[in-house]
Amino acid sequence: MEFKRKDVWGLVLVLLLGQLVAFSMAASSFTSSLIANLGVDAPLTQSFFAYLLLTLVYVPIVLRRRQKLQIAWYWYLALAFIDVQGNYLVVKAYQYSYITSVTLLDCWTVVWVIILTWYALGTRYSLLQFVGAGTCVAGLALVLLSDAESTGETDPSKIPLLGDALVIAGTVCFAFSNVGEEYCVKKKDRVEVVAMLGLFGLLISMVQILVFERKSLEAVTWSPTMISLFAGFAVAIFIFYTITPFVLKTSGATLFNLSLLTSDMWAVAIRVLFYHQQINWLYYLAFTVVAIGLIIYSLNESSSDNETAASADAAVQYQQLQSEDNSTGSGQNSGIQERTHKEELHIC
């Protein structure tokens, strides 16, 4: 009974953390869309404050350890550069597209990760995983069709297809950064990865702000509302970067992907209740198709992981049995040698 209670409370904790990740993603989307609707175009500055918060929290922890970096600094620099570009493209998309389209099109990351890991890491996927990914692509194509039909209906200043293209380009960057982060987190220390990602992301975004966003920042009116929106975005991204590795480690990709679908429903609620905008019926169909695709992909991913773990356990047990047989055989050989030696002494 005690073990069952622990399992139930552990499951409840993971579910709550998964929903916290989804809510943080929805909050970052909401603040980004609201900043864009207020006429402010400063995606790099938004990311700058997020990386600053990660640096202030995690870099002192790494410095307190007084240890050398487990991964060369230039790999962290490359990883942070890709991550900054991904955040820039996705946040920039809110200038042209709607919050519902941007949040759902983030699922393109799954497709790019499959392609990247297949060629770069040699990962092999089952047929059903390809079916799940293909289903997701079909649903995301419906999002593009929905945006093409709704161009200029609710907001003439929006160019939805341009925003969708920016999101898809951003998911390519996120695919590279996610694969790199996953490799670093599994092989090395999670705290060091987040700390260096925040530090180098802060430096890169600072340089790019000086080059690309100086004029945009000069036009910003830093009212208490605007400051709170930038701060809210930074806190939401900080929570996302902090909790995501823990959720992936404890629950795996299945619950994580399904939790992110909740953020899409938050986006629907925000667009309908806050912006008072109507949503094309194709979006709801697209959401359903993407959800089915993610479920197919995630369940087969977890089953393949279990098979891999089982085969690994079988290999370990085989090695143990083989070592026991070797030790038994060596013990028998030593016993035969002792008896032979005694017989020789008796003959003498």
mmCIF file of C-alpha atoms in Angstrom:
data_model
loop_
_atom_site.group_PDB
_atom_site.id
_atom_site.type_symbol
_atom_site.label_atom_id
_atom_site.label_comp_id
_atom_site.label_asym_id
_atom_site.label_seq_id
_atom_site.Cartn_x
_atom_site.Cartn_y
_atom_site.Cartn_z
ATOM 1 C CA MET A 1 0.000 0.000 0.000
ATOM 2 C CA GLU A 2 2.826 2.391 0.832
ATOM 3 C CA PHE A 3 4.477 1.745 -2.545
ATOM 4 C CA LYS A 4 1.162 2.309 -4.326
ATOM 5 C CA ARG A 5 0.646 5.591 -2.485
ATOM 6 C CA LYS A 6 4.137 6.709 -3.434
ATOM 7 C CA ASP A 7 3.491 5.799 -7.066
ATOM 8 C CA VAL A 8 0.188 7.714 -7.052
ATOM 9 C CA TRP A 9 1.740 10.809 -5.471
ATOM 10 C CA GLY A 10 4.687 10.572 -7.879
ATOM 11 C CA LEU A 11 2.292 10.408 -10.823
ATOM 12 C CA VAL A 12 0.315 13.375 -9.480
ATOM 13 C CA LEU A 13 3.543 15.361 -9.081
ATOM 14 C CA VAL A 14 4.644 14.584 -12.642
ATOM 15 C CA LEU A 15 1.205 15.548 -13.990
ATOM 16 C CA LEU A 16 1.289 18.838 -12.119
ATOM 17 C CA LEU A 17 4.797 19.597 -13.351
ATOM 18 C CA GLY A 18 3.759 18.718 -16.907
ATOM 19 C CA GLN A 19 0.853 21.134 -16.676
ATOM 20 C CA LEU A 20 3.177 23.761 -15.202
ATOM 21 C CA VAL A 21 5.420 23.376 -18.253
ATOM 22 C CA ALA A 22 2.396 23.704 -20.547
ATOM 23 C CA PHE A 23 1.143 26.753 -18.652
ATOM 24 C CA SER A 24 4.577 28.396 -18.772
ATOM 25 C CA MET A 25 4.687 27.852 -22.529
ATOM 26 C CA ALA A 26 1.192 29.303 -22.898
ATOM 27 C CA ALA A 27 2.176 32.268 -20.702
ATOM 28 C CA SER A 28 5.240 32.994 -22.839
ATOM 29 C CA SER A 29 3.061 32.803 -25.959
ATOM 30 C CA PHE A 30 0.476 35.124 -24.443
ATOM 31 C CA THR A 31 3.021 37.748 -23.369
ATOM 32 C CA SER A 32 4.745 37.590 -26.764
ATOM 33 C CA SER A 33 1.470 38.043 -28.646
ATOM 34 C CA LEU A 34 0.416 40.884 -26.351
ATOM 35 C CA ILE A 35 3.760 42.664 -26.781
ATOM 36 C CA ALA A 36 3.408 42.309 -30.552
ATOM 37 C CA ASN A 37 -0.163 43.657 -30.475
ATOM 38 C CA LEU A 38 1.080 46.708 -28.532
ATOM 39 C CA GLY A 39 3.325 47.542 -31.479
ATOM 40 C CA VAL A 40 6.665 46.457 -29.963
ATOM 41 C CA ASP A 41 9.000 44.412 -32.157
ATOM 42 C CA ALA A 42 11.885 43.298 -29.911
ATOM 43 C CA PRO A 43 12.169 39.474 -29.886
ATOM 44 C CA LEU A 44 15.884 39.503 -29.061
ATOM 45 C CA THR A 45 15.297 41.726 -26.045
ATOM 46 C CA GLN A 46 12.621 39.339 -24.768
ATOM 47 C CA SER A 47 15.054 36.445 -25.028
ATOM 48 C CA PHE A 48 17.798 38.579 -23.426
ATOM 49 C CA PHE A 49 15.876 38.905 -20.146
ATOM 50 C CA ALA A 50 15.075 35.188 -20.158
ATOM 51 C CA TYR A 51 18.749 34.244 -20.597
ATOM 52 C CA LEU A 52 19.692 36.829 -17.968
ATOM 53 C CA LEU A 53 17.449 35.139 -15.412
ATOM 54 C CA LEU A 54 18.906 31.710 -16.241
ATOM 55 C CA THR A 55 22.431 33.128 -15.857
ATOM 56 C CA LEU A 56 21.733 34.783 -12.504
ATOM 57 C CA VAL A 57 20.319 31.575 -11.033
ATOM 58 C CA TYR A 58 22.447 28.752 -12.491
ATOM 59 C CA VAL A 59 25.882 30.235 -13.208
ATOM 60 C CA PRO A 60 26.609 30.907 -9.467
ATOM 61 C CA ILE A 61 25.814 27.240 -8.769
ATOM 62 C CA VAL A 62 28.380 26.129 -11.354
ATOM 63 C CA LEU A 63 30.970 28.609 -10.061
ATOM 64 C CA ARG A 64 30.473 27.425 -6.494
ATOM 65 C CA ARG A 65 31.464 23.895 -7.522
ATOM 66 C CA ARG A 66 34.894 25.116 -8.692
ATOM 67 C CA GLN A 67 35.129 22.445 -11.352
ATOM 68 C CA LYS A 68 36.163 22.513 -14.965
ATOM 69 C CA LEU A 69 33.473 22.410 -17.616
ATOM 70 C CA GLN A 70 32.600 18.852 -18.599
ATOM 71 C CA ILE A 71 32.006 19.979 -22.201
ATOM 72 C CA ALA A 72 34.163 22.408 -24.170
ATOM 73 C CA TRP A 73 32.872 25.985 -24.067
ATOM 74 C CA TYR A 74 32.638 26.332 -27.848
ATOM 75 C CA TRP A 75 30.034 23.546 -27.995
ATOM 76 C CA TYR A 76 27.919 25.486 -25.512
ATOM 77 C CA LEU A 77 28.467 28.596 -27.638
ATOM 78 C CA ALA A 78 27.203 26.827 -30.765
ATOM 79 C CA LEU A 79 24.245 25.362 -28.872
ATOM 80 C CA ALA A 80 23.292 28.749 -27.431
ATOM 81 C CA PHE A 81 23.611 30.456 -30.825
ATOM 82 C CA ILE A 82 21.151 28.005 -32.391
ATOM 83 C CA ASP A 83 18.784 28.350 -29.425
ATOM 84 C CA VAL A 84 18.817 32.165 -29.636
ATOM 85 C CA GLN A 85 17.973 32.069 -33.342
ATOM 86 C CA GLY A 86 15.113 29.650 -32.710
ATOM 87 C CA ASN A 87 13.643 31.881 -30.006
ATOM 88 C CA TYR A 88 14.068 34.936 -32.237
ATOM 89 C CA LEU A 89 12.213 33.372 -35.173
ATOM 90 C CA VAL A 90 9.329 32.032 -33.088
ATOM 91 C CA VAL A 91 8.846 35.255 -31.087
ATOM 92 C CA LYS A 92 9.136 37.267 -34.308
ATOM 93 C CA ALA A 93 6.293 35.169 -35.758
ATOM 94 C CA TYR A 94 3.829 36.756 -33.334
ATOM 95 C CA GLN A 95 4.176 39.980 -35.336
ATOM 96 C CA TYR A 96 2.520 38.283 -38.312
ATOM 97 C CA SER A 97 0.583 35.224 -37.101
ATOM 98 C CA TYR A 98 -1.868 34.263 -34.359
ATOM 99 C CA ILE A 99 -1.084 32.692 -30.989
ATOM 100 C CA THR A 100 -2.991 29.496 -31.812
ATOM 101 C CA SER A 101 -1.039 28.874 -35.015
ATOM 102 C CA VAL A 102 2.355 29.587 -33.448
ATOM 103 C CA THR A 103 1.824 27.264 -30.483
ATOM 104 C CA LEU A 104 0.532 24.355 -32.570
ATOM 105 C CA LEU A 105 3.157 24.729 -35.304
ATOM 106 C CA ASP A 106 5.824 24.169 -32.625
ATOM 107 C CA CYS A 107 5.064 20.477 -33.135
ATOM 108 C CA TRP A 108 7.150 20.647 -36.313
ATOM 109 C CA THR A 109 10.104 20.166 -33.941
ATOM 110 C CA VAL A 110 9.183 16.463 -33.642
ATOM 111 C CA VAL A 111 9.510 16.001 -37.409
ATOM 112 C CA TRP A 112 12.870 17.756 -37.640
ATOM 113 C CA VAL A 113 14.217 15.817 -34.630
ATOM 114 C CA ILE A 114 13.376 12.529 -36.372
ATOM 115 C CA ILE A 115 15.198 13.596 -39.535
ATOM 116 C CA LEU A 116 18.182 14.964 -37.600
ATOM 117 C CA THR A 117 18.661 11.985 -35.283
ATOM 118 C CA TRP A 118 18.181 9.543 -38.180
ATOM 119 C CA TYR A 119 21.091 10.993 -40.161
ATOM 120 C CA ALA A 120 23.299 12.478 -37.419
ATOM 121 C CA LEU A 121 22.949 9.989 -34.552
ATOM 122 C CA GLY A 122 21.891 6.867 -36.428
ATOM 123 C CA THR A 123 18.643 6.529 -34.459
ATOM 124 C CA ARG A 124 16.139 4.129 -35.987
ATOM 125 C CA TYR A 125 12.373 4.502 -35.661
ATOM 126 C CA SER A 126 9.521 2.047 -36.041
ATOM 127 C CA LEU A 127 6.921 2.182 -38.776
ATOM 128 C CA LEU A 128 4.236 3.375 -36.358
ATOM 129 C CA GLN A 129 6.474 6.238 -35.234
ATOM 130 C CA PHE A 130 6.715 7.360 -38.852
ATOM 131 C CA VAL A 131 2.919 7.038 -39.099
ATOM 132 C CA GLY A 132 2.558 9.245 -36.015
ATOM 133 C CA ALA A 133 4.962 11.848 -37.373
ATOM 134 C CA GLY A 134 3.193 11.800 -40.748
ATOM 135 C CA THR A 135 -0.146 12.313 -39.001
ATOM 136 C CA CYS A 136 1.319 15.339 -37.204
ATOM 137 C CA VAL A 137 2.498 16.762 -40.536
ATOM 138 C CA ALA A 138 -1.011 16.325 -41.967
ATOM 139 C CA GLY A 139 -2.496 18.196 -39.006
ATOM 140 C CA LEU A 140 0.067 20.984 -39.299
ATOM 141 C CA ALA A 141 -0.753 21.283 -43.008
ATOM 142 C CA LEU A 142 -4.349 21.933 -41.943
ATOM 143 C CA VAL A 143 -3.086 24.780 -39.749
ATOM 144 C CA LEU A 144 -1.426 26.357 -42.787
ATOM 145 C CA LEU A 145 -4.644 25.905 -44.777
ATOM 146 C CA SER A 146 -6.641 27.489 -41.960
ATOM 147 C CA ASP A 147 -4.316 30.496 -41.847
ATOM 148 C CA ALA A 148 -4.432 30.846 -45.631
ATOM 149 C CA GLU A 149 -8.232 31.036 -45.511
ATOM 150 C CA SER A 150 -8.339 33.482 -42.583
ATOM 151 C CA THR A 151 -5.807 35.978 -43.995
ATOM 152 C CA GLY A 152 -7.006 39.499 -43.246
ATOM 153 C CA GLU A 153 -10.341 38.412 -41.755
ATOM 154 C CA THR A 154 -9.670 39.333 -38.121
ATOM 155 C CA ASP A 155 -6.605 41.590 -38.393
ATOM 156 C CA PRO A 156 -5.556 43.138 -41.724
ATOM 157 C CA SER A 157 -2.057 43.846 -40.384
ATOM 158 C CA LYS A 158 -1.354 40.147 -39.944
ATOM 159 C CA ILE A 159 0.393 38.007 -42.579
ATOM 160 C CA PRO A 160 -0.295 34.509 -41.173
ATOM 161 C CA LEU A 161 1.620 32.492 -43.754
ATOM 162 C CA LEU A 162 4.764 34.576 -43.181
ATOM 163 C CA GLY A 163 4.438 34.016 -39.462
ATOM 164 C CA ASP A 164 3.927 30.287 -40.032
ATOM 165 C CA ALA A 165 7.104 30.174 -42.155
ATOM 166 C CA LEU A 166 9.045 31.872 -39.339
ATOM 167 C CA VAL A 167 7.752 29.323 -36.823
ATOM 168 C CA ILE A 168 8.730 26.381 -39.038
ATOM 169 C CA ALA A 169 12.217 27.884 -39.492
ATOM 170 C CA GLY A 170 12.436 28.337 -35.736
ATOM 171 C CA THR A 171 11.515 24.699 -35.118
ATOM 172 C CA VAL A 172 14.489 23.665 -37.253
ATOM 173 C CA CYS A 173 16.741 25.548 -34.833
ATOM 174 C CA PHE A 174 14.897 24.069 -31.856
ATOM 175 C CA ALA A 175 15.425 20.572 -33.283
ATOM 176 C CA PHE A 176 19.201 21.089 -33.388
ATOM 177 C CA SER A 177 19.250 22.657 -29.917
ATOM 178 C CA ASN A 178 16.983 19.963 -28.437
ATOM 179 C CA VAL A 179 19.119 17.131 -29.791
ATOM 180 C CA GLY A 180 22.267 18.852 -28.531
ATOM 181 C CA GLU A 181 20.751 19.552 -25.119
ATOM 182 C CA GLU A 182 19.480 15.976 -24.833
ATOM 183 C CA TYR A 183 22.949 14.618 -25.591
ATOM 184 C CA CYS A 184 24.605 16.989 -23.097
ATOM 185 C CA VAL A 185 22.040 16.348 -20.360
ATOM 186 C CA LYS A 186 22.280 12.555 -20.678
ATOM 187 C CA LYS A 187 26.069 12.485 -20.855
ATOM 188 C CA LYS A 188 26.927 15.367 -18.526
ATOM 189 C CA ASP A 189 25.427 17.649 -15.861
ATOM 190 C CA ARG A 190 22.010 19.263 -16.349
ATOM 191 C CA VAL A 191 22.786 22.293 -14.219
ATOM 192 C CA GLU A 192 25.941 23.029 -16.199
ATOM 193 C CA VAL A 193 24.050 22.738 -19.511
ATOM 194 C CA VAL A 194 21.310 25.178 -18.436
ATOM 195 C CA ALA A 195 23.862 27.560 -16.903
ATOM 196 C CA MET A 196 26.061 27.695 -19.990
ATOM 197 C CA LEU A 197 23.036 27.939 -22.271
ATOM 198 C CA GLY A 198 21.877 30.949 -20.276
ATOM 199 C CA LEU A 199 25.320 32.593 -20.156
ATOM 200 C CA PHE A 200 26.209 32.247 -23.827
ATOM 201 C CA GLY A 201 22.625 32.974 -24.854
ATOM 202 C CA LEU A 202 22.852 36.207 -22.872
ATOM 203 C CA LEU A 203 26.083 37.249 -24.607
ATOM 204 C CA ILE A 204 24.838 36.341 -28.105
ATOM 205 C CA SER A 205 21.495 38.105 -27.688
ATOM 206 C CA MET A 206 23.296 41.178 -26.319
ATOM 207 C CA VAL A 207 25.495 41.409 -29.406
ATOM 208 C CA GLN A 208 22.566 40.888 -31.761
ATOM 209 C CA ILE A 209 20.490 43.526 -29.945
ATOM 210 C CA LEU A 210 23.233 46.093 -30.470
ATOM 211 C CA VAL A 211 23.316 45.244 -34.188
ATOM 212 C CA PHE A 212 19.653 44.654 -35.064
ATOM 213 C CA GLU A 213 17.322 46.052 -32.378
ATOM 214 C CA ARG A 214 18.746 49.383 -31.228
ATOM 215 C CA LYS A 215 16.186 51.440 -33.160
ATOM 216 C CA SER A 216 13.301 49.238 -32.040
ATOM 217 C CA LEU A 217 14.297 49.631 -28.387
ATOM 218 C CA GLU A 218 14.534 53.410 -28.722
ATOM 219 C CA ALA A 219 10.897 53.497 -29.836
ATOM 220 C CA VAL A 220 9.650 51.391 -26.891
ATOM 221 C CA THR A 221 7.750 53.199 -24.127
ATOM 222 C CA TRP A 222 8.808 51.421 -20.952
ATOM 223 C CA SER A 223 5.575 51.702 -19.013
ATOM 224 C CA PRO A 224 4.858 49.469 -15.982
ATOM 225 C CA THR A 225 2.659 47.306 -18.220
ATOM 226 C CA MET A 226 5.444 46.814 -20.781
ATOM 227 C CA ILE A 227 8.030 46.026 -18.089
ATOM 228 C CA SER A 228 5.701 43.483 -16.502
ATOM 229 C CA LEU A 229 5.123 41.802 -19.886
ATOM 230 C CA PHE A 230 8.854 41.436 -20.537
ATOM 231 C CA ALA A 231 9.346 40.177 -16.979
ATOM 232 C CA GLY A 232 6.480 37.700 -17.358
ATOM 233 C CA PHE A 233 7.993 36.321 -20.560
ATOM 234 C CA ALA A 234 11.387 35.908 -18.852
ATOM 235 C CA VAL A 235 9.863 34.081 -15.862
ATOM 236 C CA ALA A 236 7.804 31.790 -18.115
ATOM 237 C CA ILE A 237 10.850 30.816 -20.198
ATOM 238 C CA PHE A 238 12.896 30.310 -17.013
ATOM 239 C CA ILE A 239 10.272 27.901 -15.648
ATOM 240 C CA PHE A 240 10.132 26.075 -18.980
ATOM 241 C CA TYR A 241 13.919 25.600 -19.195
ATOM 242 C CA THR A 242 14.108 24.569 -15.523
ATOM 243 C CA ILE A 243 11.295 22.006 -15.319
ATOM 244 C CA THR A 244 11.459 20.453 -18.802
ATOM 245 C CA PRO A 245 14.597 18.302 -18.146
ATOM 246 C CA PHE A 246 13.058 16.966 -14.917
ATOM 247 C CA VAL A 247 9.750 16.084 -16.600
ATOM 248 C CA LEU A 248 11.568 14.344 -19.474
ATOM 249 C CA LYS A 249 13.681 12.335 -17.027
ATOM 250 C CA THR A 250 10.810 11.241 -14.752
ATOM 251 C CA SER A 251 7.975 10.718 -17.234
ATOM 252 C CA GLY A 252 9.557 10.533 -20.681
ATOM 253 C CA ALA A 253 8.511 12.085 -23.950
ATOM 254 C CA THR A 254 4.965 10.661 -23.901
ATOM 255 C CA LEU A 255 3.583 12.752 -21.064
ATOM 256 C CA PHE A 256 5.732 15.710 -22.076
ATOM 257 C CA ASN A 257 4.287 15.866 -25.612
ATOM 258 C CA LEU A 258 0.745 15.429 -24.326
ATOM 259 C CA SER A 259 1.302 18.156 -21.743
ATOM 260 C CA LEU A 260 2.406 20.567 -24.465
ATOM 261 C CA LEU A 261 -0.910 19.927 -26.224
ATOM 262 C CA THR A 262 -2.569 21.516 -23.197
ATOM 263 C CA SER A 263 -0.720 24.741 -23.984
ATOM 264 C CA ASP A 264 -2.431 24.757 -27.393
ATOM 265 C CA MET A 265 -5.816 24.668 -25.668
ATOM 266 C CA TRP A 266 -4.689 27.528 -23.427
ATOM 267 C CA ALA A 267 -3.846 29.424 -26.616
ATOM 268 C CA VAL A 268 -7.364 28.792 -27.961
ATOM 269 C CA ALA A 269 -8.889 30.104 -24.730
ATOM 270 C CA ILE A 270 -6.680 33.204 -24.816
ATOM 271 C CA ARG A 271 -7.543 34.003 -28.419
ATOM 272 C CA VAL A 272 -11.303 33.532 -27.912
ATOM 273 C CA LEU A 273 -11.758 35.054 -24.448
ATOM 274 C CA PHE A 274 -9.088 37.759 -24.403
ATOM 275 C CA TYR A 275 -8.736 38.830 -28.040
ATOM 276 C CA HIS A 276 -12.396 38.014 -28.895
ATOM 277 C CA GLN A 277 -11.374 36.456 -32.199
ATOM 278 C CA GLN A 278 -13.144 33.652 -34.013
ATOM 279 C CA ILE A 279 -11.134 30.537 -34.857
ATOM 280 C CA ASN A 280 -11.479 28.699 -38.139
ATOM 281 C CA TRP A 281 -13.027 25.239 -37.777
ATOM 282 C CA LEU A 282 -10.001 23.787 -39.587
ATOM 283 C CA TYR A 283 -7.862 24.620 -36.548
ATOM 284 C CA TYR A 284 -9.886 22.308 -34.295
ATOM 285 C CA LEU A 285 -9.587 19.549 -36.880
ATOM 286 C CA ALA A 286 -5.847 20.211 -37.125
ATOM 287 C CA PHE A 287 -5.493 20.046 -33.327
ATOM 288 C CA THR A 288 -7.284 16.680 -33.236
ATOM 289 C CA VAL A 289 -5.115 15.233 -36.010
ATOM 290 C CA VAL A 290 -1.891 16.487 -34.361
ATOM 291 C CA ALA A 291 -2.987 15.062 -30.996
ATOM 292 C CA ILE A 292 -3.615 11.631 -32.560
ATOM 293 C CA GLY A 293 -0.232 11.766 -34.307
ATOM 294 C CA LEU A 294 1.616 12.674 -31.126
ATOM 295 C CA ILE A 295 -0.106 9.900 -29.177
ATOM 296 C CA ILE A 296 0.846 7.314 -31.828
ATOM 297 C CA TYR A 297 4.425 8.566 -31.955
ATOM 298 C CA SER A 298 4.896 8.877 -28.180
ATOM 299 C CA LEU A 299 3.392 5.503 -27.246
ATOM 300 C CA ASN A 300 5.578 3.686 -29.768
ATOM 301 C CA GLU A 301 8.563 5.698 -28.562
ATOM 302 C CA SER A 302 7.979 4.535 -24.996
ATOM 303 C CA SER A 303 7.482 0.910 -26.087
ATOM 304 C CA SER A 304 10.711 0.981 -28.087
ATOM 305 C CA ASP A 305 12.500 2.444 -25.069
ATOM 306 C CA ASN A 306 11.170 -0.407 -22.914
ATOM 307 C CA GLU A 307 12.375 -2.965 -25.447
ATOM 308 C CA THR A 308 15.796 -1.330 -25.474
ATOM 309 C CA ALA A 309 15.924 -1.377 -21.693
ATOM 310 C CA ALA A 310 14.831 -5.026 -21.605
ATOM 311 C CA SER A 311 17.474 -6.028 -24.109
ATOM 312 C CA ALA A 312 20.071 -4.137 -22.086
ATOM 313 C CA ASP A 313 19.001 -5.964 -18.903
ATOM 314 C CA ALA A 314 19.167 -9.284 -20.738
ATOM 315 C CA ALA A 315 22.675 -8.465 -21.919
ATOM 316 C CA VAL A 316 23.734 -7.629 -18.357
ATOM 317 C CA GLN A 317 22.241 -10.872 -17.046
ATOM 318 C CA TYR A 318 23.975 -12.836 -19.805
ATOM 319 C CA GLN A 319 27.298 -11.257 -18.874
ATOM 320 C CA GLN A 320 26.707 -12.115 -15.207
ATOM 321 C CA LEU A 321 25.864 -15.730 -16.035
ATOM 322 C CA GLN A 322 28.887 -15.953 -18.288
ATOM 323 C CA SER A 323 31.137 -14.582 -15.550
ATOM 324 C CA GLU A 324 29.628 -17.034 -13.049
ATOM 325 C CA ASP A 325 30.269 -19.909 -15.458
ATOM 326 C CA ASN A 326 33.824 -18.724 -15.927
ATOM 327 C CA SER A 327 34.345 -18.470 -12.190
ATOM 328 C CA THR A 328 32.819 -21.935 -11.676
ATOM 329 C CA GLY A 329 34.974 -23.354 -14.426
ATOM 330 C CA SER A 330 38.078 -21.761 -13.010
ATOM 331 C CA GLY A 331 37.183 -23.129 -9.549
ATOM 332 C CA GLN A 332 36.804 -26.636 -10.984
ATOM 333 C CA ASN A 333 40.110 -26.363 -12.850
ATOM 334 C CA SER A 334 41.882 -25.203 -9.714
ATOM 335 C CA GLY A 335 40.363 -28.154 -7.766
ATOM 336 C CA ILE A 336 41.578 -30.633 -10.402
ATOM 337 C CA GLN A 337 45.033 -29.090 -10.303
ATOM 338 C CA GLU A 338 45.169 -29.417 -6.484
ATOM 339 C CA ARG A 339 44.108 -33.073 -6.570
ATOM 340 C CA THR A 340 46.677 -33.837 -9.246
ATOM 341 C CA HIS A 341 49.383 -32.131 -7.175
ATOM 342 C CA LYS A 342 48.434 -34.197 -4.068
ATOM 343 C CA GLU A 343 48.506 -37.440 -6.058
ATOM 344 C CA GLU A 344 51.951 -36.601 -7.344
ATOM 345 C CA LEU A 345 53.187 -35.950 -3.789
ATOM 346 C CA HIS A 346 51.663 -39.272 -2.608
ATOM 347 C CA ILE A 347 53.398 -41.175 -5.402
ATOM 348 C CA CYS A 348 56.704 -39.632 -4.433
#
